[in-house]
Amino acid sequence: MSVLDGRPYRKMNGLGNDFIIVDLRNEKAPPDSNEIRQLSDRKDGIGCDQFIALRESKMSSNVHKRVLMDIWNADGEKAGACGNASRCVAEILMDELETDEISFDTPSGPIIGRRITQGARAGDITVDMGKPRFQWDEIPLAEPIEDTRFVDVKLGPIDAPVLWGPSALSMGNPHCVFFVDDIEAQAIERFGPLVEHHPLFPEGVNVGVAEVRDQQTIRLRVWERGVGLTKACGTGACASLVAANRRRLTGRAAEIILDGGSLWIEWDERDHVQMSGPTALEFDGIIEL
């Protein structure tokens, strides 16, 4: 019997990066990946970039029940992290507990979420995405590369590539970021699928194209692994800021302008990446399979 059929769900988004969120904290069995693909389909299902299930964490005790945010991409494959979904889940749990700070688990580790209550970004949600990972086997890459600020990926003719040398890192999921002078001149919807499945990335990769406009501003577009071209990608925004700083193109904080809006990303003194931005509830419904 399906654990999803008849379940209430919440449709939310962060800058247009949208999610189906289902509370399965009273269920032991995980949802079925075929059903997730069906529900995620934008033509015949509800439609989303990621499917999120709230489940009881293995870190729970008899005294304290922690929440695990389980993540599937629209193709039904499991994912390790999703920054914008983390902000949506943080808001749900903070509203539930009537607090402005919450901690919960993800497949890539714990997340701390906070509600901004003052200043120009009041109402936005901040999540601590932890430390980025740079070692080749942490990203992962298919072969040892000592300096992942530049990896050997080329697009176009070998002797005159159109794009080459992206930075690679993990924000709980693998990313590569190409830096370009004019982002509007780049057809990411054409080359994104090629790089996503490049043999250097055995688990696939999220593909970002970034235009650094100044020390505190980056324009970014992302082809998301298992999803396609997305209006926003939270971990992609984090990866772009970290990669730009490692190449000495920006400082350690910047506004990341995506197709769906902007996020504020800061790589703090503890080497944790903080991501802040708005969330939106689209509608509630009942799953019918």
XYZ file of N, CA, C and O in Angstrom, residues 39 41 56 64-65 114-115 147 175 193 240 265:
48
model
N 4.316 12.200 -9.257
C 3.833 13.425 -8.618
C 4.638 14.643 -9.049
O 4.106 15.755 -9.125
N 5.989 15.187 -11.960
C 5.817 15.503 -13.374
C 4.927 16.742 -13.536
O 3.832 16.806 -12.997
N 10.989 10.797 10.726
C 11.668 10.786 12.018
C 13.133 10.438 11.806
O 13.473 9.467 11.139
N 13.664 13.253 22.751
C 13.615 14.317 21.748
C 13.475 13.706 20.361
O 14.304 12.906 19.936
N 12.418 14.058 19.660
C 12.177 13.561 18.308
C 12.688 14.576 17.286
O 12.154 15.678 17.172
N 16.972 29.748 10.793
C 16.577 30.897 11.617
C 15.664 31.808 10.810
O 15.831 31.958 9.604
N 14.747 32.454 11.516
C 13.897 33.455 10.902
C 14.503 34.838 11.159
O 14.817 35.182 12.302
N 43.876 20.432 -7.121
C 43.309 21.772 -7.000
C 41.968 21.817 -7.718
O 41.912 21.930 -8.948
N 28.747 20.070 -7.292
C 28.552 21.243 -8.144
C 29.806 21.504 -8.959
O 30.926 21.285 -8.486
N 22.988 19.366 -19.804
C 22.875 17.904 -19.738
C 24.181 17.182 -20.024
O 24.436 16.108 -19.462
N 28.490 28.883 -5.891
C 29.022 29.955 -6.732
C 29.799 30.971 -5.911
O 30.857 31.448 -6.343
N 24.311 35.153 0.322
C 25.159 34.047 0.745
C 26.376 34.603 1.461
O 27.030 35.530 0.964
